[in-house]
PDB file of C-alpha atoms in Angstrom:
ATOM      1  CA  MET A   1       0.000   0.000   0.000  1.00 60.00           C
ATOM      2  CA  PHE A   2       2.845   2.382   0.835  1.00 63.00           C
ATOM      3  CA  GLY A   3       4.384   1.916  -2.619  1.00 68.00           C
ATOM      4  CA  TYR A   4       1.040   2.631  -4.253  1.00 63.00           C
ATOM      5  CA  ILE A   5       0.648   5.848  -2.279  1.00 69.00           C
ATOM      6  CA  VAL A   6       4.164   6.952  -3.249  1.00 73.00           C
ATOM      7  CA  ARG A   7       3.516   6.273  -6.944  1.00 74.00           C
ATOM      8  CA  ARG A   8       0.230   8.170  -6.896  1.00 69.00           C
ATOM      9  CA  SER A   9       1.877  11.057  -5.047  1.00 71.00           C
ATOM     10  CA  VAL A  10       4.612  11.290  -7.689  1.00 75.00           C
ATOM     11  CA  MET A  11       1.966  11.292 -10.436  1.00 75.00           C
ATOM     12  CA  THR A  12       0.470  14.370  -8.774  1.00 75.00           C
ATOM     13  CA  ILE A  13       3.419  16.486  -9.953  1.00 77.00           C
ATOM     14  CA  PRO A  14       2.722  16.347 -13.734  1.00 79.00           C
ATOM     15  CA  VAL A  15      -1.014  16.675 -13.077  1.00 79.00           C
ATOM     16  CA  MET A  16      -0.430  19.859 -11.105  1.00 78.00           C
ATOM     17  CA  GLY A  17       1.833  21.100 -13.921  1.00 79.00           C
ATOM     18  CA  VAL A  18      -0.992  20.685 -16.437  1.00 82.00           C
ATOM     19  CA  VAL A  19      -3.433  22.374 -14.044  1.00 81.00           C
ATOM     20  CA  ALA A  20      -0.998  25.280 -13.624  1.00 82.00           C
ATOM     21  CA  LEU A  21      -0.706  25.692 -17.395  1.00 84.00           C
ATOM     22  CA  ILE A  22      -4.484  25.621 -17.919  1.00 84.00           C
ATOM     23  CA  VAL A  23      -5.161  28.084 -15.090  1.00 80.00           C
ATOM     24  CA  PHE A  24      -2.450  30.443 -16.315  1.00 80.00           C
ATOM     25  CA  ALA A  25      -3.734  30.341 -19.892  1.00 81.00           C
ATOM     26  CA  LEU A  26      -7.376  30.859 -18.936  1.00 77.00           C
ATOM     27  CA  LEU A  27      -6.558  33.845 -16.757  1.00 74.00           C
ATOM     28  CA  HIS A  28      -4.298  35.614 -19.211  1.00 73.00           C
ATOM     29  CA  PHE A  29      -6.542  35.074 -22.224  1.00 75.00           C
ATOM     30  CA  ALA A  30      -9.710  36.086 -20.374  1.00 69.00           C
ATOM     31  CA  PRO A  31     -11.001  39.667 -20.769  1.00 68.00           C
ATOM     32  CA  GLY A  32      -9.823  42.170 -18.181  1.00 65.00           C
ATOM     33  CA  ASP A  33      -6.597  43.994 -17.389  1.00 65.00           C
ATOM     34  CA  PRO A  34      -5.269  44.122 -13.795  1.00 69.00           C
ATOM     35  CA  ALA A  35      -3.373  47.314 -14.601  1.00 68.00           C
ATOM     36  CA  ALA A  36      -6.551  49.037 -15.782  1.00 67.00           C
ATOM     37  CA  ILE A  37      -8.422  47.941 -12.653  1.00 65.00           C
ATOM     38  CA  MET A  38      -5.641  49.214 -10.386  1.00 63.00           C
ATOM     39  CA  ALA A  39      -5.175  52.517 -12.239  1.00 63.00           C
ATOM     40  CA  GLY A  40      -8.850  53.367 -12.651  1.00 63.00           C
ATOM     41  CA  ASP A  41     -10.843  54.652 -15.606  1.00 62.00           C
ATOM     42  CA  SER A  42      -8.981  57.962 -15.830  1.00 67.00           C
ATOM     43  CA  ALA A  43      -5.506  56.461 -16.215  1.00 66.00           C
ATOM     44  CA  SER A  44      -3.443  57.454 -19.215  1.00 70.00           C
ATOM     45  CA  PRO A  45      -1.753  54.918 -21.527  1.00 74.00           C
ATOM     46  CA  ALA A  46       1.607  55.878 -20.029  1.00 76.00           C
ATOM     47  CA  GLN A  47       0.370  55.117 -16.512  1.00 69.00           C
ATOM     48  CA  LEU A  48      -1.028  51.775 -17.651  1.00 70.00           C
ATOM     49  CA  ALA A  49       2.277  50.894 -19.322  1.00 75.00           C
ATOM     50  CA  GLU A  50       4.191  51.815 -16.150  1.00 74.00           C
ATOM     51  CA  ILE A  51       1.940  49.603 -13.998  1.00 70.00           C
ATOM     52  CA  ARG A  52       2.220  46.660 -16.413  1.00 73.00           C
ATOM     53  CA  ALA A  53       6.004  46.997 -16.431  1.00 76.00           C
ATOM     54  CA  ARG A  54       6.122  47.140 -12.623  1.00 70.00           C
ATOM     55  CA  LEU A  55       3.958  44.025 -12.334  1.00 66.00           C
ATOM     56  CA  GLY A  56       5.808  42.154 -15.064  1.00 70.00           C
ATOM     57  CA  LEU A  57       2.695  41.964 -17.233  1.00 70.00           C
ATOM     58  CA  ASP A  58       4.544  43.434 -20.213  1.00 71.00           C
ATOM     59  CA  GLN A  59       6.691  40.310 -20.523  1.00 76.00           C
ATOM     60  CA  PRO A  60       5.809  37.525 -23.013  1.00 78.00           C
ATOM     61  CA  LEU A  61       3.382  34.996 -21.600  1.00 77.00           C
ATOM     62  CA  HIS A  62       5.819  32.085 -21.663  1.00 79.00           C
ATOM     63  CA  ILE A  63       8.348  34.103 -19.645  1.00 81.00           C
ATOM     64  CA  GLN A  64       5.660  35.024 -17.112  1.00 78.00           C
ATOM     65  CA  PHE A  65       4.594  31.385 -16.871  1.00 81.00           C
ATOM     66  CA  PHE A  66       8.080  29.944 -16.283  1.00 81.00           C
ATOM     67  CA  TYR A  67       8.896  32.730 -13.848  1.00 79.00           C
ATOM     68  CA  TRP A  68       5.778  31.806 -11.881  1.00 77.00           C
ATOM     69  CA  LEU A  69       6.724  28.104 -11.928  1.00 78.00           C
ATOM     70  CA  GLY A  70      10.191  29.016 -10.694  1.00 79.00           C
ATOM     71  CA  GLN A  71       8.696  30.971  -7.840  1.00 75.00           C
ATOM     72  CA  LEU A  72       6.441  28.034  -6.947  1.00 77.00           C
ATOM     73  CA  GLY A  73       9.432  25.684  -6.979  1.00 76.00           C
ATOM     74  CA  GLN A  74      11.071  27.901  -4.369  1.00 76.00           C
ATOM     75  CA  GLY A  75       7.947  27.863  -2.222  1.00 74.00           C
ATOM     76  CA  HIS A  76       7.049  31.454  -3.047  1.00 77.00           C
ATOM     77  CA  PHE A  77       3.481  31.962  -4.239  1.00 78.00           C
ATOM     78  CA  GLY A  78       3.995  35.561  -5.263  1.00 77.00           C
ATOM     79  CA  THR A  79       2.607  38.862  -4.079  1.00 79.00           C
ATOM     80  CA  SER A  80      -0.954  40.064  -4.508  1.00 81.00           C
ATOM     81  CA  LEU A  81      -1.298  42.647  -7.255  1.00 75.00           C
ATOM     82  CA  HIS A  82      -4.102  44.356  -5.372  1.00 77.00           C
ATOM     83  CA  SER A  83      -3.107  44.326  -1.672  1.00 78.00           C
ATOM     84  CA  HIS A  84       0.670  43.881  -2.175  1.00 79.00           C
ATOM     85  CA  LYS A  85       0.682  41.216   0.542  1.00 84.00           C
ATOM     86  CA  PRO A  86       2.307  37.772   0.174  1.00 85.00           C
ATOM     87  CA  VAL A  87      -0.209  35.351  -1.338  1.00 84.00           C
ATOM     88  CA  ALA A  88       0.735  32.599   1.127  1.00 86.00           C
ATOM     89  CA  GLU A  89      -0.049  34.939   4.020  1.00 86.00           C
ATOM     90  CA  MET A  90      -3.431  35.871   2.562  1.00 86.00           C
ATOM     91  CA  ILE A  91      -4.394  32.241   2.001  1.00 86.00           C
ATOM     92  CA  SER A  92      -3.271  31.126   5.463  1.00 87.00           C
ATOM     93  CA  SER A  93      -5.339  33.888   7.076  1.00 85.00           C
ATOM     94  CA  ARG A  94      -8.480  32.760   5.209  1.00 85.00           C
ATOM     95  CA  ILE A  95      -8.169  28.978   5.191  1.00 85.00           C
ATOM     96  CA  GLY A  96      -9.461  28.483   8.764  1.00 85.00           C
ATOM     97  CA  PRO A  97     -13.138  29.361   8.138  1.00 86.00           C
ATOM     98  CA  THR A  98     -13.192  27.312   4.923  1.00 85.00           C
ATOM     99  CA  LEU A  99     -11.743  24.210   6.577  1.00 84.00           C
ATOM    100  CA  SER A 100     -14.146  24.564   9.504  1.00 86.00           C
ATOM    101  CA  LEU A 101     -17.105  24.851   7.148  1.00 86.00           C
ATOM    102  CA  ALA A 102     -15.913  21.902   5.068  1.00 84.00           C
ATOM    103  CA  VAL A 103     -15.464  19.661   8.122  1.00 85.00           C
ATOM    104  CA  THR A 104     -18.863  20.527   9.623  1.00 88.00           C
ATOM    105  CA  THR A 105     -20.552  20.062   6.242  1.00 87.00           C
ATOM    106  CA  MET A 106     -18.981  16.678   5.511  1.00 85.00           C
ATOM    107  CA  THR A 107     -19.613  15.414   9.050  1.00 86.00           C
ATOM    108  CA  PHE A 108     -23.251  16.520   9.090  1.00 89.00           C
ATOM    109  CA  SER A 109     -23.872  15.241   5.556  1.00 86.00           C
ATOM    110  CA  LEU A 110     -22.489  11.761   6.206  1.00 86.00           C
ATOM    111  CA  LEU A 111     -24.333  11.437   9.526  1.00 89.00           C
ATOM    112  CA  VAL A 112     -27.624  12.377   7.871  1.00 89.00           C
ATOM    113  CA  ALA A 113     -27.346  11.031   4.317  1.00 87.00           C
ATOM    114  CA  ILE A 114     -26.169   7.469   5.008  1.00 86.00           C
ATOM    115  CA  PRO A 115     -28.986   6.624   7.474  1.00 87.00           C
ATOM    116  CA  MET A 116     -31.465   8.251   5.077  1.00 86.00           C
ATOM    117  CA  GLY A 117     -30.235   6.167   2.166  1.00 84.00           C
ATOM    118  CA  VAL A 118     -30.136   2.928   4.167  1.00 84.00           C
ATOM    119  CA  TYR A 119     -33.656   3.475   5.498  1.00 84.00           C
ATOM    120  CA  ALA A 120     -34.976   4.321   2.035  1.00 84.00           C
ATOM    121  CA  ALA A 121     -33.453   1.119   0.643  1.00 81.00           C
ATOM    122  CA  TRP A 122     -34.945  -0.967   3.459  1.00 80.00           C
ATOM    123  CA  ALA A 123     -38.363   0.693   3.000  1.00 80.00           C
ATOM    124  CA  ARG A 124     -38.313   0.403  -0.787  1.00 80.00           C
ATOM    125  CA  GLY A 125     -41.586   1.362  -2.420  1.00 77.00           C
ATOM    126  CA  ARG A 126     -43.169   2.669   0.761  1.00 83.00           C
ATOM    127  CA  LEU A 127     -44.264   6.240   1.391  1.00 84.00           C
ATOM    128  CA  SER A 128     -41.213   6.937   3.561  1.00 79.00           C
ATOM    129  CA  ASP A 129     -38.919   5.837   0.719  1.00 78.00           C
ATOM    130  CA  ARG A 130     -40.641   8.203  -1.689  1.00 85.00           C
ATOM    131  CA  LEU A 131     -40.446  11.067   0.802  1.00 86.00           C
ATOM    132  CA  VAL A 132     -36.712  10.551   1.305  1.00 81.00           C
ATOM    133  CA  MET A 133     -36.078  10.465  -2.431  1.00 81.00           C
ATOM    134  CA  MET A 134     -38.285  13.512  -2.983  1.00 83.00           C
ATOM    135  CA  MET A 135     -36.238  15.418  -0.411  1.00 83.00           C
ATOM    136  CA  ALA A 136     -33.035  14.252  -2.101  1.00 80.00           C
ATOM    137  CA  VAL A 137     -34.187  15.409  -5.534  1.00 80.00           C
ATOM    138  CA  LEU A 138     -35.279  18.759  -4.103  1.00 81.00           C
ATOM    139  CA  GLY A 139     -31.957  19.273  -2.330  1.00 78.00           C
ATOM    140  CA  PHE A 140     -29.960  18.311  -5.401  1.00 75.00           C
ATOM    141  CA  SER A 141     -31.985  20.532  -7.730  1.00 79.00           C
ATOM    142  CA  THR A 142     -32.039  23.728  -5.653  1.00 81.00           C
ATOM    143  CA  PRO A 143     -29.135  26.140  -6.270  1.00 82.00           C
ATOM    144  CA  VAL A 144     -26.888  26.762  -3.278  1.00 81.00           C
ATOM    145  CA  PHE A 145     -27.557  30.495  -3.143  1.00 82.00           C
ATOM    146  CA  VAL A 146     -31.341  29.920  -3.169  1.00 87.00           C
ATOM    147  CA  THR A 147     -31.039  27.532  -0.224  1.00 86.00           C
ATOM    148  CA  GLY A 148     -28.816  30.003   1.608  1.00 86.00           C
ATOM    149  CA  TYR A 149     -31.136  32.977   1.198  1.00 88.00           C
ATOM    150  CA  ALA A 150     -34.179  30.863   2.119  1.00 89.00           C
ATOM    151  CA  LEU A 151     -32.507  29.728   5.360  1.00 89.00           C
ATOM    152  CA  ILE A 152     -31.512  33.318   6.161  1.00 90.00           C
ATOM    153  CA  TYR A 153     -35.089  34.493   5.636  1.00 89.00           C
ATOM    154  CA  LEU A 154     -36.623  31.716   7.739  1.00 90.00           C
ATOM    155  CA  PHE A 155     -34.185  31.313  10.619  1.00 89.00           C
ATOM    156  CA  SER A 156     -32.391  34.671  10.779  1.00 87.00           C
ATOM    157  CA  LEU A 157     -34.786  37.407   9.695  1.00 86.00           C
ATOM    158  CA  ASN A 158     -38.039  35.765  10.862  1.00 87.00           C
ATOM    159  CA  ALA A 159     -37.088  33.492  13.761  1.00 84.00           C
ATOM    160  CA  GLY A 160     -33.935  35.358  14.818  1.00 84.00           C
ATOM    161  CA  TRP A 161     -32.220  32.127  15.859  1.00 88.00           C
ATOM    162  CA  PHE A 162     -28.999  32.615  13.904  1.00 87.00           C
ATOM    163  CA  PRO A 163     -26.969  35.624  12.708  1.00 86.00           C
ATOM    164  CA  VAL A 164     -27.443  36.713   9.111  1.00 84.00           C
ATOM    165  CA  GLN A 165     -23.744  36.727   8.311  1.00 82.00           C
ATOM    166  CA  GLY A 166     -20.264  36.524   9.785  1.00 81.00           C
ATOM    167  CA  PHE A 167     -18.079  33.796  11.267  1.00 84.00           C
ATOM    168  CA  THR A 168     -16.543  33.139  14.685  1.00 84.00           C
ATOM    169  CA  PRO A 169     -13.665  30.631  15.010  1.00 84.00           C
ATOM    170  CA  LEU A 170     -14.228  27.591  17.206  1.00 82.00           C
ATOM    171  CA  ALA A 171     -11.249  28.425  19.411  1.00 82.00           C
ATOM    172  CA  THR A 172     -12.586  31.923  20.087  1.00 84.00           C
ATOM    173  CA  ASP A 173     -16.149  31.058  21.138  1.00 84.00           C
ATOM    174  CA  PRO A 174     -17.565  27.525  20.606  1.00 88.00           C
ATOM    175  CA  VAL A 175     -21.171  28.624  21.129  1.00 88.00           C
ATOM    176  CA  ARG A 176     -20.873  31.538  18.735  1.00 88.00           C
ATOM    177  CA  PHE A 177     -19.094  29.229  16.273  1.00 88.00           C
ATOM    178  CA  LEU A 178     -22.110  26.902  16.222  1.00 88.00           C
ATOM    179  CA  GLN A 179     -24.445  29.852  15.728  1.00 87.00           C
ATOM    180  CA  THR A 180     -22.493  31.271  12.795  1.00 88.00           C
ATOM    181  CA  ALA A 181     -21.696  27.907  11.192  1.00 88.00           C
ATOM    182  CA  THR A 182     -25.140  26.286  11.343  1.00 89.00           C
ATOM    183  CA  LEU A 183     -26.838  27.995   8.393  1.00 90.00           C
ATOM    184  CA  PRO A 184     -23.790  27.837   6.070  1.00 90.00           C
ATOM    185  CA  THR A 185     -23.382  24.156   6.948  1.00 90.00           C
ATOM    186  CA  LEU A 186     -27.040  23.411   6.211  1.00 90.00           C
ATOM    187  CA  THR A 187     -26.779  25.341   2.936  1.00 88.00           C
ATOM    188  CA  LEU A 188     -23.769  23.384   1.732  1.00 86.00           C
ATOM    189  CA  SER A 189     -25.132  20.092   3.054  1.00 87.00           C
ATOM    190  CA  ALA A 190     -28.342  20.251   1.007  1.00 85.00           C
ATOM    191  CA  VAL A 191     -26.670  19.098  -2.207  1.00 83.00           C
ATOM    192  CA  TYR A 192     -24.188  16.832  -0.462  1.00 84.00           C
ATOM    193  CA  VAL A 193     -26.846  15.009   1.566  1.00 86.00           C
ATOM    194  CA  ALA A 194     -29.022  14.519  -1.509  1.00 84.00           C
ATOM    195  CA  LEU A 195     -26.149  13.062  -3.531  1.00 83.00           C
ATOM    196  CA  ILE A 196     -24.923  10.641  -0.867  1.00 85.00           C
ATOM    197  CA  ALA A 197     -28.441   9.565   0.161  1.00 86.00           C
ATOM    198  CA  ARG A 198     -29.376   8.621  -3.398  1.00 84.00           C
ATOM    199  CA  ILE A 199     -26.196   6.632  -3.989  1.00 84.00           C
ATOM    200  CA  THR A 200     -26.465   4.949  -0.578  1.00 84.00           C
ATOM    201  CA  ARG A 201     -30.031   3.869  -1.332  1.00 85.00           C
ATOM    202  CA  SER A 202     -29.080   2.532  -4.750  1.00 83.00           C
ATOM    203  CA  SER A 203     -26.002   0.659  -3.487  1.00 83.00           C
ATOM    204  CA  VAL A 204     -27.692  -0.864  -0.436  1.00 81.00           C
ATOM    205  CA  LEU A 205     -30.739  -1.810  -2.510  1.00 81.00           C
ATOM    206  CA  GLU A 206     -28.519  -3.696  -4.942  1.00 80.00           C
ATOM    207  CA  ILE A 207     -26.749  -5.560  -2.140  1.00 80.00           C
ATOM    208  CA  LEU A 208     -30.052  -6.469  -0.457  1.00 77.00           C
ATOM    209  CA  GLY A 209     -30.923  -8.471  -3.550  1.00 75.00           C
ATOM    210  CA  GLU A 210     -27.804 -10.659  -3.358  1.00 76.00           C
ATOM    211  CA  ASP A 211     -27.892 -14.360  -2.453  1.00 76.00           C
ATOM    212  CA  PHE A 212     -25.816 -13.991   0.734  1.00 78.00           C
ATOM    213  CA  ILE A 213     -28.379 -11.518   2.116  1.00 75.00           C
ATOM    214  CA  ARG A 214     -31.193 -13.992   1.513  1.00 76.00           C
ATOM    215  CA  THR A 215     -29.076 -16.689   3.173  1.00 80.00           C
ATOM    216  CA  ALA A 216     -28.474 -14.510   6.222  1.00 77.00           C
ATOM    217  CA  ARG A 217     -32.186 -13.800   6.552  1.00 77.00           C
ATOM    218  CA  ALA A 218     -32.992 -17.503   6.157  1.00 80.00           C
ATOM    219  CA  LYS A 219     -30.621 -18.276   9.047  1.00 75.00           C
ATOM    220  CA  GLY A 220     -32.567 -15.885  11.260  1.00 78.00           C
ATOM    221  CA  VAL A 221     -30.019 -13.070  11.412  1.00 76.00           C
ATOM    222  CA  PRO A 222     -31.739  -9.943  12.817  1.00 80.00           C
ATOM    223  CA  GLU A 223     -32.834  -7.512  10.104  1.00 74.00           C
ATOM    224  CA  ALA A 224     -30.861  -4.616  11.593  1.00 75.00           C
ATOM    225  CA  ARG A 225     -27.680  -6.687  11.448  1.00 78.00           C
ATOM    226  CA  VAL A 226     -28.415  -7.792   7.898  1.00 77.00           C
ATOM    227  CA  VAL A 227     -28.875  -4.221   6.716  1.00 75.00           C
ATOM    228  CA  LEU A 228     -26.177  -2.457   8.725  1.00 73.00           C
ATOM    229  CA  ARG A 229     -23.427  -5.052   8.922  1.00 73.00           C
ATOM    230  CA  HIS A 230     -23.802  -7.050   5.726  1.00 71.00           C
ATOM    231  CA  ALA A 231     -25.522  -4.775   3.220  1.00 76.00           C
ATOM    232  CA  LEU A 232     -24.035  -1.414   4.205  1.00 76.00           C
ATOM    233  CA  ARG A 233     -20.517  -2.774   4.564  1.00 74.00           C
ATOM    234  CA  ASN A 234     -20.572  -4.303   1.084  1.00 73.00           C
ATOM    235  CA  ALA A 235     -22.075  -1.120  -0.366  1.00 74.00           C
ATOM    236  CA  ALA A 236     -19.319   1.041   1.125  1.00 73.00           C
ATOM    237  CA  VAL A 237     -17.124   1.328  -1.985  1.00 72.00           C
ATOM    238  CA  PRO A 238     -19.582   3.278  -4.197  1.00 76.00           C
ATOM    239  CA  ILE A 239     -20.627   5.365  -1.194  1.00 78.00           C
ATOM    240  CA  VAL A 240     -17.016   6.309  -0.475  1.00 75.00           C
ATOM    241  CA  THR A 241     -16.508   7.122  -4.153  1.00 74.00           C
ATOM    242  CA  VAL A 242     -19.440   9.493  -4.306  1.00 76.00           C
ATOM    243  CA  ALA A 243     -18.650  11.032  -0.921  1.00 74.00           C
ATOM    244  CA  GLY A 244     -15.158  11.880  -2.153  1.00 72.00           C
ATOM    245  CA  SER A 245     -16.245  12.973  -5.605  1.00 69.00           C
ATOM    246  CA  GLY A 246     -18.870  15.149  -3.977  1.00 69.00           C
ATOM    247  CA  ALA A 247     -15.995  17.300  -2.754  1.00 68.00           C
ATOM    248  CA  ALA A 248     -16.267  19.016  -6.129  1.00 62.00           C
ATOM    249  CA  PHE A 249     -19.741  20.214  -5.135  1.00 65.00           C
ATOM    250  CA  LEU A 250     -18.354  21.216  -1.761  1.00 72.00           C
ATOM    251  CA  ILE A 251     -15.497  23.240  -3.274  1.00 69.00           C
ATOM    252  CA  SER A 252     -17.751  25.052  -5.730  1.00 64.00           C
ATOM    253  CA  GLY A 253     -20.457  25.531  -3.113  1.00 69.00           C
ATOM    254  CA  VAL A 254     -18.024  27.124  -0.665  1.00 78.00           C
ATOM    255  CA  VAL A 255     -17.450  30.008  -3.070  1.00 78.00           C
ATOM    256  CA  VAL A 256     -21.171  30.836  -3.214  1.00 80.00           C
ATOM    257  CA  THR A 257     -21.934  30.089   0.434  1.00 84.00           C
ATOM    258  CA  GLU A 258     -19.129  32.237   1.815  1.00 83.00           C
ATOM    259  CA  SER A 259     -20.281  35.111  -0.364  1.00 82.00           C
ATOM    260  CA  VAL A 260     -23.916  34.734   0.769  1.00 85.00           C
ATOM    261  CA  PHE A 261     -23.040  34.583   4.478  1.00 87.00           C
ATOM    262  CA  ASN A 262     -20.093  37.013   4.284  1.00 84.00           C
ATOM    263  CA  ILE A 263     -17.636  34.442   5.646  1.00 86.00           C
ATOM    264  CA  PRO A 264     -13.958  35.486   5.293  1.00 86.00           C
ATOM    265  CA  GLY A 265     -12.776  32.210   3.793  1.00 84.00           C
ATOM    266  CA  LEU A 266     -11.084  30.999   0.624  1.00 83.00           C
ATOM    267  CA  GLY A 267     -14.313  31.087  -1.379  1.00 81.00           C
ATOM    268  CA  ARG A 268     -14.886  34.757  -0.713  1.00 83.00           C
ATOM    269  CA  LEU A 269     -11.187  35.430  -1.288  1.00 85.00           C
ATOM    270  CA  MET A 270     -11.520  33.755  -4.686  1.00 83.00           C
ATOM    271  CA  VAL A 271     -14.411  36.043  -5.636  1.00 82.00           C
ATOM    272  CA  GLU A 272     -12.479  39.123  -4.534  1.00 82.00           C
ATOM    273  CA  SER A 273      -9.363  38.073  -6.425  1.00 84.00           C
ATOM    274  CA  VAL A 274     -11.328  37.379  -9.633  1.00 80.00           C
ATOM    275  CA  LEU A 275     -13.035  40.767  -9.498  1.00 78.00           C
ATOM    276  CA  ALA A 276      -9.637  42.442  -9.030  1.00 77.00           C
ATOM    277  CA  ARG A 277      -7.938  40.260 -11.705  1.00 78.00           C
ATOM    278  CA  ASP A 278      -5.315  39.424  -9.086  1.00 80.00           C
ATOM    279  CA  TYR A 279      -3.410  36.827 -11.137  1.00 79.00           C
ATOM    280  CA  PRO A 280      -0.968  35.527  -8.476  1.00 82.00           C
ATOM    281  CA  LEU A 281      -3.749  35.072  -5.923  1.00 85.00           C
ATOM    282  CA  ILE A 282      -6.191  33.421  -8.364  1.00 83.00           C
ATOM    283  CA  GLN A 283      -3.517  31.053  -9.678  1.00 82.00           C
ATOM    284  CA  SER A 284      -2.437  30.017  -6.180  1.00 85.00           C
ATOM    285  CA  LEU A 285      -6.029  29.466  -5.026  1.00 84.00           C
ATOM    286  CA  MET A 286      -6.845  27.361  -8.080  1.00 83.00           C
ATOM    287  CA  LEU A 287      -3.736  25.242  -7.584  1.00 83.00           C
ATOM    288  CA  LEU A 288      -4.552  24.774  -3.907  1.00 82.00           C
ATOM    289  CA  LEU A 289      -8.143  23.692  -4.625  1.00 80.00           C
ATOM    290  CA  SER A 290      -6.918  21.354  -7.373  1.00 80.00           C
ATOM    291  CA  LEU A 291      -4.361  19.814  -5.014  1.00 80.00           C
ATOM    292  CA  ILE A 292      -7.048  19.278  -2.376  1.00 79.00           C
ATOM    293  CA  TYR A 293      -9.247  17.538  -4.949  1.00 77.00           C
ATOM    294  CA  ILE A 294      -6.366  15.303  -6.064  1.00 78.00           C
ATOM    295  CA  LEU A 295      -5.537  14.381  -2.461  1.00 77.00           C
ATOM    296  CA  ILE A 296      -9.193  13.538  -1.814  1.00 75.00           C
ATOM    297  CA  ASN A 297      -9.172  11.156  -4.772  1.00 73.00           C
ATOM    298  CA  LEU A 298      -5.952   9.606  -3.474  1.00 74.00           C
ATOM    299  CA  GLY A 299      -7.663   9.078  -0.137  1.00 73.00           C
ATOM    300  CA  ILE A 300     -10.590   7.415  -1.936  1.00 70.00           C
ATOM    301  CA  ASP A 301      -8.221   4.976  -3.645  1.00 69.00           C
ATOM    302  CA  VAL A 302      -6.652   4.109  -0.298  1.00 69.00           C
ATOM    303  CA  LEU A 303     -10.090   3.479   1.185  1.00 66.00           C
ATOM    304  CA  TYR A 304     -10.843   1.158  -1.744  1.00 63.00           C
ATOM    305  CA  MET A 305      -8.022  -1.074  -0.543  1.00 65.00           C
ATOM    306  CA  VAL A 306      -9.451  -1.015   2.972  1.00 61.00           C
ATOM    307  CA  PHE A 307     -13.011  -1.958   1.989  1.00 56.00           C
ATOM    308  CA  ASP A 308     -12.309  -4.281  -0.958  1.00 56.00           C
ATOM    309  CA  PRO A 309      -9.846  -7.138  -0.317  1.00 50.00           C
ATOM    310  CA  ARG A 310      -9.560  -7.830  -4.060  1.00 51.00           C
ATOM    311  CA  ILE A 311      -7.881  -4.468  -4.555  1.00 49.00           C
ATOM    312  CA  ARG A 312      -5.374  -5.141  -1.782  1.00 49.00           C
ATOM    313  CA  ALA A 313      -4.499  -8.436  -3.433  1.00 45.00           C
TER     314      ALA A 313
END
């Protein structure tokens, strides 16, 4: 297993190189000029040329790209064009709220979605099964920002139970952290719960039709043990796959959710950097999110070997 992890980790390097090239190309060929944004509408051509020269934007694209790669190789992510702060410092100051939101969302989603899916599979065809699937379809179909604003209207503006926006770190005030993190977590979890619940139902339902399940029931094994120990355990591989792949929804949803709830995390930082055409910051954020996604998929492959003995062999 260790050799497999090492090989997959080494393969990450060329993948990240391709991602860096694509991100760089998309940013530099997209409309918008950072120099024009920084200088304002009344800037003269001479002022724009001076700003581009100072930022290195007057150099050929291939020189800019290899210079950026060289900086990354030295562990330097560059300096923000807008705030003139080190990019690594800006990311480190914003990563805490995003990680907290991601952890609470994934934990809540798994605790809710897997029991929902298992129960729906066990109650196949009944009213409760249809209700669970209807809720899953509704959660999967509703845009994140619509869910967020609906929760704000119901539980913040009307009920007054939670703050409309803002974020308090867990270490600062645990109670306030729960208050500020509840609505963003529920907003992000809507899609995630729907996705995992549907796949869990489908996977468990397929396993419940296998011969060894019928044999276990014929031997008098309690139904709860049949469903939870035999069916759910054998359905774990597709559930793990979707749970990990669902991180893509989580990453994209963080950008919208942090903007809706005014949370100072990486998602909101991404929006700010895009609006300012802050190339070094956008490129570093995209690489970081891509690396996180690659590491999640590596973790999924490792879990495959844990749940499926054939893969370990």
